[in-house]
Every structure is written in structure tokens, then in C-alpha cells.
PDB file of C-alpha atoms and ligand atoms in Angstrom:
ATOM      1  CA  MET A   1     -23.642  -5.384 -78.029  1.00  0.00           C
ATOM      2  CA  ARG A   2     -23.728  -4.841 -74.292  1.00  0.00           C
ATOM      3  CA  TYR A   3     -22.202  -1.580 -73.134  1.00  0.00           C
ATOM      4  CA  LEU A   4     -20.980  -0.831 -69.620  1.00  0.00           C
ATOM      5  CA  ILE A   5     -21.765   2.872 -69.080  1.00  0.00           C
ATOM      6  CA  LEU A   6     -19.662   4.565 -66.396  1.00  0.00           C
ATOM      7  CA  SER A   7     -19.632   8.220 -65.349  1.00  0.00           C
ATOM      8  CA  ASP A   8     -18.321  10.625 -62.697  1.00  0.00           C
ATOM      9  CA  ILE A   9     -15.943   8.242 -60.922  1.00  0.00           C
ATOM     10  CA  HIS A  10     -14.130  11.164 -59.249  1.00  0.00           C
ATOM     11  CA  ALA A  11     -11.081   9.243 -58.008  1.00  0.00           C
ATOM     12  CA  ASN A  12     -13.179   7.039 -55.735  1.00  0.00           C
ATOM     13  CA  ARG A  13     -11.310   3.747 -55.890  1.00  0.00           C
ATOM     14  CA  GLU A  14     -13.607   1.939 -53.468  1.00  0.00           C
ATOM     15  CA  ALA A  15     -16.722   2.770 -55.488  1.00  0.00           C
ATOM     16  CA  LEU A  16     -15.130   1.871 -58.839  1.00  0.00           C
ATOM     17  CA  SER A  17     -13.779  -1.422 -57.439  1.00  0.00           C
ATOM     18  CA  ALA A  18     -17.246  -2.353 -56.169  1.00  0.00           C
ATOM     19  CA  VAL A  19     -18.819  -1.623 -59.566  1.00  0.00           C
ATOM     20  CA  LEU A  20     -16.158  -3.559 -61.494  1.00  0.00           C
ATOM     21  CA  SER A  21     -16.484  -6.596 -59.231  1.00  0.00           C
ATOM     22  CA  PHE A  22     -20.291  -6.397 -59.565  1.00  0.00           C
ATOM     23  CA  VAL A  23     -20.061  -6.504 -63.375  1.00  0.00           C
ATOM     24  CA  ARG A  24     -17.459  -9.260 -63.385  1.00  0.00           C
ATOM     25  CA  ARG A  25     -20.398 -11.685 -63.187  1.00  0.00           C
ATOM     26  CA  LYS A  26     -22.195  -9.916 -66.017  1.00  0.00           C
ATOM     27  CA  HIS A  27     -21.490  -9.958 -69.717  1.00  0.00           C
ATOM     28  CA  TRP A  28     -20.415  -6.701 -71.382  1.00  0.00           C
ATOM     29  CA  ASP A  29     -18.624  -6.035 -74.661  1.00  0.00           C
ATOM     30  CA  LYS A  30     -17.429  -2.436 -74.392  1.00  0.00           C
ATOM     31  CA  ALA A  31     -16.862   0.066 -71.588  1.00  0.00           C
ATOM     32  CA  VAL A  32     -18.039   3.631 -72.202  1.00  0.00           C
ATOM     33  CA  PHE A  33     -16.919   6.439 -69.873  1.00  0.00           C
ATOM     34  CA  LEU A  34     -18.731   9.794 -69.799  1.00  0.00           C
ATOM     35  CA  GLY A  35     -16.086  11.910 -68.038  1.00  0.00           C
ATOM     36  CA  ASP A  36     -14.904  13.085 -64.595  1.00  0.00           C
ATOM     37  CA  LEU A  37     -12.555  10.264 -63.797  1.00  0.00           C
ATOM     38  CA  VAL A  38     -10.678  12.351 -61.220  1.00  0.00           C
ATOM     39  CA  GLY A  39     -11.248  15.264 -58.850  1.00  0.00           C
ATOM     40  CA  TYR A  40     -12.724  15.125 -55.294  1.00  0.00           C
ATOM     41  CA  GLY A  41     -11.507  11.635 -54.335  1.00  0.00           C
ATOM     42  CA  ALA A  42      -8.180  10.484 -52.916  1.00  0.00           C
ATOM     43  CA  ASN A  43      -7.124   7.864 -55.504  1.00  0.00           C
ATOM     44  CA  PRO A  44      -6.698   9.603 -58.861  1.00  0.00           C
ATOM     45  CA  ASN A  45      -3.884   7.415 -60.205  1.00  0.00           C
ATOM     46  CA  GLN A  46      -5.468   4.162 -59.102  1.00  0.00           C
ATOM     47  CA  THR A  47      -8.808   4.997 -60.723  1.00  0.00           C
ATOM     48  CA  VAL A  48      -7.162   6.195 -63.961  1.00  0.00           C
ATOM     49  CA  ASP A  49      -5.140   2.961 -64.051  1.00  0.00           C
ATOM     50  CA  MET A  50      -8.293   0.876 -63.508  1.00  0.00           C
ATOM     51  CA  VAL A  51     -10.214   2.611 -66.313  1.00  0.00           C
ATOM     52  CA  ARG A  52      -7.238   2.491 -68.697  1.00  0.00           C
ATOM     53  CA  LYS A  53      -7.227  -1.303 -68.256  1.00  0.00           C
ATOM     54  CA  LEU A  54     -10.864  -1.677 -69.372  1.00  0.00           C
ATOM     55  CA  LYS A  55     -10.833  -2.997 -72.921  1.00  0.00           C
ATOM     56  CA  PRO A  56     -12.345  -2.096 -75.257  1.00  0.00           C
ATOM     57  CA  LEU A  57     -12.944   1.406 -73.906  1.00  0.00           C
ATOM     58  CA  VAL A  58     -14.474   4.583 -75.320  1.00  0.00           C
ATOM     59  CA  ALA A  59     -13.959   7.620 -73.073  1.00  0.00           C
ATOM     60  CA  ILE A  60     -14.548  11.363 -73.151  1.00  0.00           C
ATOM     61  CA  ARG A  61     -13.369  14.059 -70.754  1.00  0.00           C
ATOM     62  CA  GLY A  62     -15.305  15.813 -68.004  1.00  0.00           C
ATOM     63  CA  ASN A  63     -14.862  19.302 -66.574  1.00  0.00           C
ATOM     64  CA  HIS A  64     -12.815  17.969 -63.620  1.00  0.00           C
ATOM     65  CA  ASP A  65     -10.544  16.011 -65.970  1.00  0.00           C
ATOM     66  CA  LYS A  66      -9.802  19.284 -67.781  1.00  0.00           C
ATOM     67  CA  VAL A  67      -8.883  21.208 -64.622  1.00  0.00           C
ATOM     68  CA  CYS A  68      -7.034  18.337 -62.928  1.00  0.00           C
ATOM     69  CA  SER A  69      -4.893  17.761 -66.028  1.00  0.00           C
ATOM     70  CA  GLY A  70      -4.178  21.448 -66.601  1.00  0.00           C
ATOM     71  CA  ILE A  71      -6.260  22.023 -69.749  1.00  0.00           C
ATOM     72  CA  GLU A  72      -8.243  24.624 -67.788  1.00  0.00           C
ATOM     73  CA  GLU A  73      -7.514  26.478 -64.566  1.00  0.00           C
ATOM     74  CA  GLY A  74     -10.928  26.036 -62.925  1.00  0.00           C
ATOM     75  CA  GLU A  75     -11.998  29.695 -62.761  1.00  0.00           C
ATOM     76  CA  LEU A  76     -15.617  28.571 -62.424  1.00  0.00           C
ATOM     77  CA  PHE A  77     -14.936  25.935 -59.760  1.00  0.00           C
ATOM     78  CA  ASN A  78     -15.973  26.473 -56.148  1.00  0.00           C
ATOM     79  CA  ARG A  79     -13.241  26.579 -53.496  1.00  0.00           C
ATOM     80  CA  VAL A  80     -13.580  22.902 -52.491  1.00  0.00           C
ATOM     81  CA  ALA A  81     -13.579  21.602 -56.069  1.00  0.00           C
ATOM     82  CA  LEU A  82     -10.597  23.782 -56.998  1.00  0.00           C
ATOM     83  CA  GLN A  83      -8.598  22.695 -53.946  1.00  0.00           C
ATOM     84  CA  ALA A  84      -9.247  19.039 -54.822  1.00  0.00           C
ATOM     85  CA  ALA A  85      -8.364  19.629 -58.485  1.00  0.00           C
ATOM     86  CA  MET A  86      -5.018  21.255 -57.638  1.00  0.00           C
ATOM     87  CA  TRP A  87      -4.201  18.457 -55.173  1.00  0.00           C
ATOM     88  CA  THR A  88      -5.053  15.927 -57.911  1.00  0.00           C
ATOM     89  CA  ARG A  89      -2.891  17.728 -60.482  1.00  0.00           C
ATOM     90  CA  GLY A  90       0.069  17.396 -58.127  1.00  0.00           C
ATOM     91  CA  LYS A  91      -0.524  13.687 -57.565  1.00  0.00           C
ATOM     92  CA  LEU A  92      -1.138  12.427 -61.122  1.00  0.00           C
ATOM     93  CA  THR A  93       1.749  10.565 -62.743  1.00  0.00           C
ATOM     94  CA  PRO A  94       3.078  12.052 -66.012  1.00  0.00           C
ATOM     95  CA  SER A  95       1.558   9.129 -67.920  1.00  0.00           C
ATOM     96  CA  ASN A  96      -1.878   9.540 -66.344  1.00  0.00           C
ATOM     97  CA  LEU A  97      -1.741  13.330 -66.833  1.00  0.00           C
ATOM     98  CA  ARG A  98      -0.981  12.799 -70.521  1.00  0.00           C
ATOM     99  CA  TRP A  99      -3.758  10.220 -70.847  1.00  0.00           C
ATOM    100  CA  LEU A 100      -6.322  12.519 -69.189  1.00  0.00           C
ATOM    101  CA  ARG A 101      -5.242  15.456 -71.355  1.00  0.00           C
ATOM    102  CA  SER A 102      -5.755  13.304 -74.457  1.00  0.00           C
ATOM    103  CA  LEU A 103      -9.379  12.446 -73.640  1.00  0.00           C
ATOM    104  CA  PRO A 104     -11.614  13.878 -76.377  1.00  0.00           C
ATOM    105  CA  GLU A 105     -14.418  16.358 -75.862  1.00  0.00           C
ATOM    106  CA  GLY A 106     -17.955  15.046 -76.310  1.00  0.00           C
ATOM    107  CA  PRO A 107     -20.252  14.519 -78.025  1.00  0.00           C
ATOM    108  CA  MET A 108     -18.987  11.315 -79.559  1.00  0.00           C
ATOM    109  CA  ILE A 109     -20.915   8.649 -81.470  1.00  0.00           C
ATOM    110  CA  VAL A 110     -20.258   5.096 -80.250  1.00  0.00           C
ATOM    111  CA  ASP A 111     -20.443   2.366 -82.919  1.00  0.00           C
ATOM    112  CA  GLY A 112     -23.165   4.295 -84.761  1.00  0.00           C
ATOM    113  CA  GLU A 113     -25.484   3.197 -81.910  1.00  0.00           C
ATOM    114  CA  PHE A 114     -25.692   6.194 -79.566  1.00  0.00           C
ATOM    115  CA  ALA A 115     -24.056   9.472 -78.577  1.00  0.00           C
ATOM    116  CA  ILE A 116     -22.201  10.285 -75.365  1.00  0.00           C
ATOM    117  CA  SER A 117     -21.510  13.628 -73.710  1.00  0.00           C
ATOM    118  CA  HIS A 118     -20.308  14.816 -70.316  1.00  0.00           C
ATOM    119  CA  GLY A 119     -22.651  17.748 -69.653  1.00  0.00           C
ATOM    120  CA  THR A 120     -24.830  18.153 -72.717  1.00  0.00           C
ATOM    121  CA  PRO A 121     -24.022  17.260 -76.346  1.00  0.00           C
ATOM    122  CA  ILE A 122     -24.048  21.022 -77.045  1.00  0.00           C
ATOM    123  CA  ASP A 123     -21.853  22.168 -74.133  1.00  0.00           C
ATOM    124  CA  GLU A 124     -19.722  19.705 -72.163  1.00  0.00           C
ATOM    125  CA  ASP A 125     -19.846  21.984 -69.094  1.00  0.00           C
ATOM    126  CA  ALA A 126     -23.641  22.555 -69.045  1.00  0.00           C
ATOM    127  CA  TYR A 127     -26.050  20.574 -66.883  1.00  0.00           C
ATOM    128  CA  ILE A 128     -29.233  18.672 -67.668  1.00  0.00           C
ATOM    129  CA  PHE A 129     -31.179  18.614 -64.398  1.00  0.00           C
ATOM    130  CA  GLY A 130     -34.783  18.637 -65.564  1.00  0.00           C
ATOM    131  CA  GLU A 131     -37.172  18.462 -68.472  1.00  0.00           C
ATOM    132  CA  ILE A 132     -36.678  22.072 -69.634  1.00  0.00           C
ATOM    133  CA  GLU A 133     -32.943  21.538 -70.147  1.00  0.00           C
ATOM    134  CA  ALA A 134     -33.614  18.101 -71.672  1.00  0.00           C
ATOM    135  CA  LEU A 135     -36.159  19.555 -74.097  1.00  0.00           C
ATOM    136  CA  ASN A 136     -33.699  22.252 -75.177  1.00  0.00           C
ATOM    137  CA  VAL A 137     -31.091  19.575 -75.887  1.00  0.00           C
ATOM    138  CA  PHE A 138     -33.592  17.424 -77.799  1.00  0.00           C
ATOM    139  CA  ARG A 139     -34.524  20.453 -79.919  1.00  0.00           C
ATOM    140  CA  GLN A 140     -30.939  21.447 -80.693  1.00  0.00           C
ATOM    141  CA  THR A 141     -29.667  17.939 -81.493  1.00  0.00           C
ATOM    142  CA  SER A 142     -30.903  14.945 -83.445  1.00  0.00           C
ATOM    143  CA  PHE A 143     -29.385  11.999 -81.539  1.00  0.00           C
ATOM    144  CA  PRO A 144     -31.995   9.279 -80.996  1.00  0.00           C
ATOM    145  CA  LEU A 145     -30.121   8.180 -77.849  1.00  0.00           C
ATOM    146  CA  CYS A 146     -27.505  10.032 -75.826  1.00  0.00           C
ATOM    147  CA  PHE A 147     -25.909   9.054 -72.522  1.00  0.00           C
ATOM    148  CA  PHE A 148     -24.695  11.983 -70.432  1.00  0.00           C
ATOM    149  CA  GLY A 149     -23.195  12.631 -66.992  1.00  0.00           C
ATOM    150  CA  HIS A 150     -22.103  15.686 -64.980  1.00  0.00           C
ATOM    151  CA  SER A 151     -25.205  16.070 -62.760  1.00  0.00           C
ATOM    152  CA  HIS A 152     -24.424  12.902 -60.752  1.00  0.00           C
ATOM    153  CA  PHE A 153     -28.128  12.093 -60.877  1.00  0.00           C
ATOM    154  CA  PRO A 154     -29.432   8.886 -62.543  1.00  0.00           C
ATOM    155  CA  VAL A 155     -32.346   9.846 -64.770  1.00  0.00           C
ATOM    156  CA  MET A 156     -33.920   9.118 -68.168  1.00  0.00           C
ATOM    157  CA  PHE A 157     -35.687  11.682 -70.322  1.00  0.00           C
ATOM    158  CA  GLY A 158     -37.792  10.326 -73.186  1.00  0.00           C
ATOM    159  CA  LEU A 159     -39.195  12.448 -75.998  1.00  0.00           C
ATOM    160  CA  THR A 160     -42.191  11.240 -78.018  1.00  0.00           C
ATOM    161  CA  PRO A 161     -44.040  13.340 -80.627  1.00  0.00           C
ATOM    162  CA  ASP A 162     -46.509  14.316 -77.858  1.00  0.00           C
ATOM    163  CA  ALA A 163     -44.551  14.846 -74.654  1.00  0.00           C
ATOM    164  CA  ILE A 164     -41.365  14.567 -72.674  1.00  0.00           C
ATOM    165  CA  HIS A 165     -41.272  11.946 -69.911  1.00  0.00           C
ATOM    166  CA  THR A 166     -38.928  11.634 -66.961  1.00  0.00           C
ATOM    167  CA  VAL A 167     -38.047   8.302 -65.368  1.00  0.00           C
ATOM    168  CA  LEU A 168     -36.345   8.577 -61.992  1.00  0.00           C
ATOM    169  CA  SER A 169     -35.448   5.164 -60.673  1.00  0.00           C
ATOM    170  CA  VAL A 170     -35.114   4.657 -56.930  1.00  0.00           C
ATOM    171  CA  ALA A 171     -34.665   0.885 -57.145  1.00  0.00           C
ATOM    172  CA  PRO A 172     -31.271  -0.779 -56.567  1.00  0.00           C
ATOM    173  CA  SER A 173     -31.670  -2.408 -59.968  1.00  0.00           C
ATOM    174  CA  PHE A 174     -33.921  -0.970 -62.652  1.00  0.00           C
ATOM    175  CA  ARG A 175     -34.593  -2.070 -66.241  1.00  0.00           C
ATOM    176  CA  PHE A 176     -36.139   0.023 -68.983  1.00  0.00           C
ATOM    177  CA  LYS A 177     -36.859  -0.967 -72.589  1.00  0.00           C
ATOM    178  CA  LEU A 178     -36.478   1.939 -75.007  1.00  0.00           C
ATOM    179  CA  ARG A 179     -39.610   2.515 -77.060  1.00  0.00           C
ATOM    180  CA  PRO A 180     -39.434   2.609 -80.862  1.00  0.00           C
ATOM    181  CA  GLY A 181     -39.768   6.145 -82.216  1.00  0.00           C
ATOM    182  CA  ALA A 182     -38.902   7.861 -78.935  1.00  0.00           C
ATOM    183  CA  ARG A 183     -35.638   9.739 -78.313  1.00  0.00           C
ATOM    184  CA  TYR A 184     -33.724   9.448 -75.045  1.00  0.00           C
ATOM    185  CA  LEU A 185     -31.258  11.342 -72.861  1.00  0.00           C
ATOM    186  CA  ILE A 186     -30.001   9.024 -70.128  1.00  0.00           C
ATOM    187  CA  ASN A 187     -27.719   9.645 -67.163  1.00  0.00           C
ATOM    188  CA  PRO A 188     -26.319   6.449 -65.574  1.00  0.00           C
ATOM    189  CA  GLY A 189     -25.623   8.349 -62.332  1.00  0.00           C
ATOM    190  CA  SER A 190     -22.286   8.806 -60.622  1.00  0.00           C
ATOM    191  CA  ILE A 191     -19.999   6.040 -59.432  1.00  0.00           C
ATOM    192  CA  GLY A 192     -17.830   8.076 -57.104  1.00  0.00           C
ATOM    193  CA  GLN A 193     -20.070  10.851 -55.813  1.00  0.00           C
ATOM    194  CA  PRO A 194     -23.835  10.219 -56.185  1.00  0.00           C
ATOM    195  CA  ARG A 195     -26.010  13.286 -55.539  1.00  0.00           C
ATOM    196  CA  ASP A 196     -29.526  11.863 -55.603  1.00  0.00           C
ATOM    197  CA  GLY A 197     -29.674  11.240 -51.864  1.00  0.00           C
ATOM    198  CA  ASN A 198     -28.546   7.617 -52.305  1.00  0.00           C
ATOM    199  CA  PRO A 199     -24.881   6.969 -51.455  1.00  0.00           C
ATOM    200  CA  LEU A 200     -24.676   3.720 -53.499  1.00  0.00           C
ATOM    201  CA  ALA A 201     -22.457   3.853 -56.608  1.00  0.00           C
ATOM    202  CA  SER A 202     -24.544   4.192 -59.774  1.00  0.00           C
ATOM    203  CA  PHE A 203     -23.854   2.941 -63.305  1.00  0.00           C
ATOM    204  CA  ALA A 204     -25.729   1.514 -66.322  1.00  0.00           C
ATOM    205  CA  LEU A 205     -25.648  -1.361 -68.781  1.00  0.00           C
ATOM    206  CA  TYR A 206     -27.103  -0.883 -72.262  1.00  0.00           C
ATOM    207  CA  ASP A 207     -27.995  -3.805 -74.523  1.00  0.00           C
ATOM    208  CA  SER A 208     -28.243  -2.377 -78.036  1.00  0.00           C
ATOM    209  CA  ASP A 209     -29.863  -5.571 -79.417  1.00  0.00           C
ATOM    210  CA  SER A 210     -32.797  -5.641 -77.007  1.00  0.00           C
ATOM    211  CA  ARG A 211     -32.653  -1.817 -76.569  1.00  0.00           C
ATOM    212  CA  THR A 212     -32.726  -2.279 -72.807  1.00  0.00           C
ATOM    213  CA  VAL A 213     -31.079   0.044 -70.282  1.00  0.00           C
ATOM    214  CA  SER A 214     -30.509  -1.078 -66.720  1.00  0.00           C
ATOM    215  CA  ILE A 215     -29.324   1.201 -63.937  1.00  0.00           C
ATOM    216  CA  HIS A 216     -27.665  -0.482 -60.962  1.00  0.00           C
ATOM    217  CA  ARG A 217     -26.799   0.769 -57.474  1.00  0.00           C
ATOM    218  CA  VAL A 218     -23.892  -0.933 -55.744  1.00  0.00           C
ATOM    219  CA  PRO A 219     -22.781  -0.612 -52.111  1.00  0.00           C
ATOM    220  CA  TYR A 220     -19.101   0.083 -51.411  1.00  0.00           C
ATOM    221  CA  HIS A 221     -16.745   0.906 -48.510  1.00  0.00           C
ATOM    222  CA  VAL A 222     -17.817   4.524 -48.053  1.00  0.00           C
ATOM    223  CA  GLU A 223     -15.938   4.896 -44.741  1.00  0.00           C
ATOM    224  CA  GLN A 224     -12.679   3.822 -46.373  1.00  0.00           C
ATOM    225  CA  ALA A 225     -13.075   6.354 -49.194  1.00  0.00           C
ATOM    226  CA  GLN A 226     -13.911   9.026 -46.608  1.00  0.00           C
ATOM    227  CA  SER A 227     -10.910   8.323 -44.389  1.00  0.00           C
ATOM    228  CA  LYS A 228      -8.558   8.449 -47.387  1.00  0.00           C
ATOM    229  CA  ILE A 229      -9.960  11.869 -48.329  1.00  0.00           C
ATOM    230  CA  LEU A 230      -9.345  13.168 -44.805  1.00  0.00           C
ATOM    231  CA  GLN A 231      -5.873  11.577 -44.578  1.00  0.00           C
ATOM    232  CA  ALA A 232      -4.948  13.276 -47.862  1.00  0.00           C
ATOM    233  CA  GLY A 233      -5.861  16.653 -46.344  1.00  0.00           C
ATOM    234  CA  LEU A 234      -8.691  17.183 -48.826  1.00  0.00           C
ATOM    235  CA  PRO A 235     -11.679  19.290 -47.636  1.00  0.00           C
ATOM    236  CA  ARG A 236     -13.950  17.526 -45.122  1.00  0.00           C
ATOM    237  CA  PRO A 237     -17.203  18.226 -47.057  1.00  0.00           C
ATOM    238  CA  LEU A 238     -15.898  15.910 -49.813  1.00  0.00           C
ATOM    239  CA  ALA A 239     -15.814  13.060 -47.288  1.00  0.00           C
ATOM    240  CA  ASP A 240     -19.097  13.962 -45.586  1.00  0.00           C
ATOM    241  CA  ARG A 241     -21.143  14.044 -48.782  1.00  0.00           C
ATOM    242  CA  LEU A 242     -20.213  10.461 -49.734  1.00  0.00           C
ATOM    243  CA  ALA A 243     -22.259   9.083 -46.825  1.00  0.00           C
ATOM    244  CA  LEU A 244     -25.196  11.327 -47.692  1.00  0.00           C
ATOM    245  CA  GLY A 245     -25.202  10.847 -51.448  1.00  0.00           C
ATOM    246  CA  ARG A 246     -25.522  14.615 -51.897  1.00  0.00           C
TER     247      ARG A 246
HETATM  248 FE1  FE2 B 301     -18.683  15.119 -62.042  1.00  0.00          FE
END
């Protein structure tokens, strides 16, 4: 099976459109979404509609999906994130609000092949930035392979009996074959708001037969996404950071 792994779209229609047209030429069997479909960007309904049309689809919720759909009130959000979440809540159609509210909490096992989580498989709101957090997750779980999001940073952590390894790809297209006996925590990066200093939309494909993960970076109309954010009256830093990838 070939899985299309998508995360942290954040209502960025331009970025999601670019990724979906990029994969139109590629073969995939199932879309897997790791949470944060909305929040920050100016096209929440359009991006929810686009993801709802992906079939077959497995999806879990992210922290922004919870606040934007009213499951939580965002007490821990910063001012900019909260302002965007409340704007999004007011814009979502009743159908899309209901759909977002129905997204399950991770972790979830997909086809008996791998796990998915938004933050970590222990706490959907917690981050995995580096090897210490990754090691803690490896020790408290037993998943051989887990895809996660939330940090907006494409990265792979591999655990062997001897050590933990980090693979940080900076290539526009990067392939990695999973080693037998090793365990992995893999972030495909963010489609709608990358934070690794590279503004290109980031996503992954996973081939469970060859056990190969590829992470792809795709250019999109950043200026268009930025001008929509400003036209919507959303905070300027949300537009500025798209060009910086931070
Ligand atoms: Fe996010």
C-alpha cells in the first residue's frame, strides 16, 4: 500500500492545492491526515472540503481543529493563534464544523501497519522537537512506526538497540528505506505553515511494501495565501511567516 501522509494544512488552500496536484501524477492508495486542518490560514472551508473529498481517508484531529471547532477554548493558545481560531470558528459551515468535531483523537493504528498521532502518541498536544522527546516517546510506547505532526518540522527519529538517530532532510525530494528491527517516529512536515526555514509545502509518501518513506517539498503561491490572510483581517505575522518558513 502507498500512503499519502498529510499534516498541518492550516487552512492554506494554495499549499494544499499544490501538493494535491503534485501527487496527481503519483500512485497512492490511502490518504492519512495527522491533524491541524484549519487555523491560521484564510480558507478553512475550502481546505476541509478538499480533504473530505480524499478517498479513502484516515484522519485525526489536531489542537487547532479542537479550538476552531469549539471542543476547546484555546486557553493555552497565544494571541495570534487564538484570534485566528476564533475567526475560523465563525467562518466554518455547520457541516464542516460537525466534521471537524467528529475527528478522533490520536493515536490511531492504520491498517495494522503504523500508528499516527498529532503531537505525540501519549499526548496529542505535546511536541516532539528533538531526540530527548523522541526517546521518551519510544520508551513509553511500543509502535514500530508512528507518523506525527504538530511541530511543523519534517524529521525522522530512528531507534535501534544501540542508539537514536535523527534524519533531517533538506532536499526537495528525499527517500529513506526503513531498516528492519529499528523503530521510527516520522514527521512529514507541514503543508500550510512549514517552520524549518523552508517555505515549501512539506508532505510524505509511505510505501508499506518496500518500507520506503519519501518526503517532498512543493512550491506554491505563497503571495496569494498571504494576501488572503491580510484581506481577511487576520494578524500580519501569519502572512509574514509563510514566506520565511518559520
Ligand atoms: Fe499545527
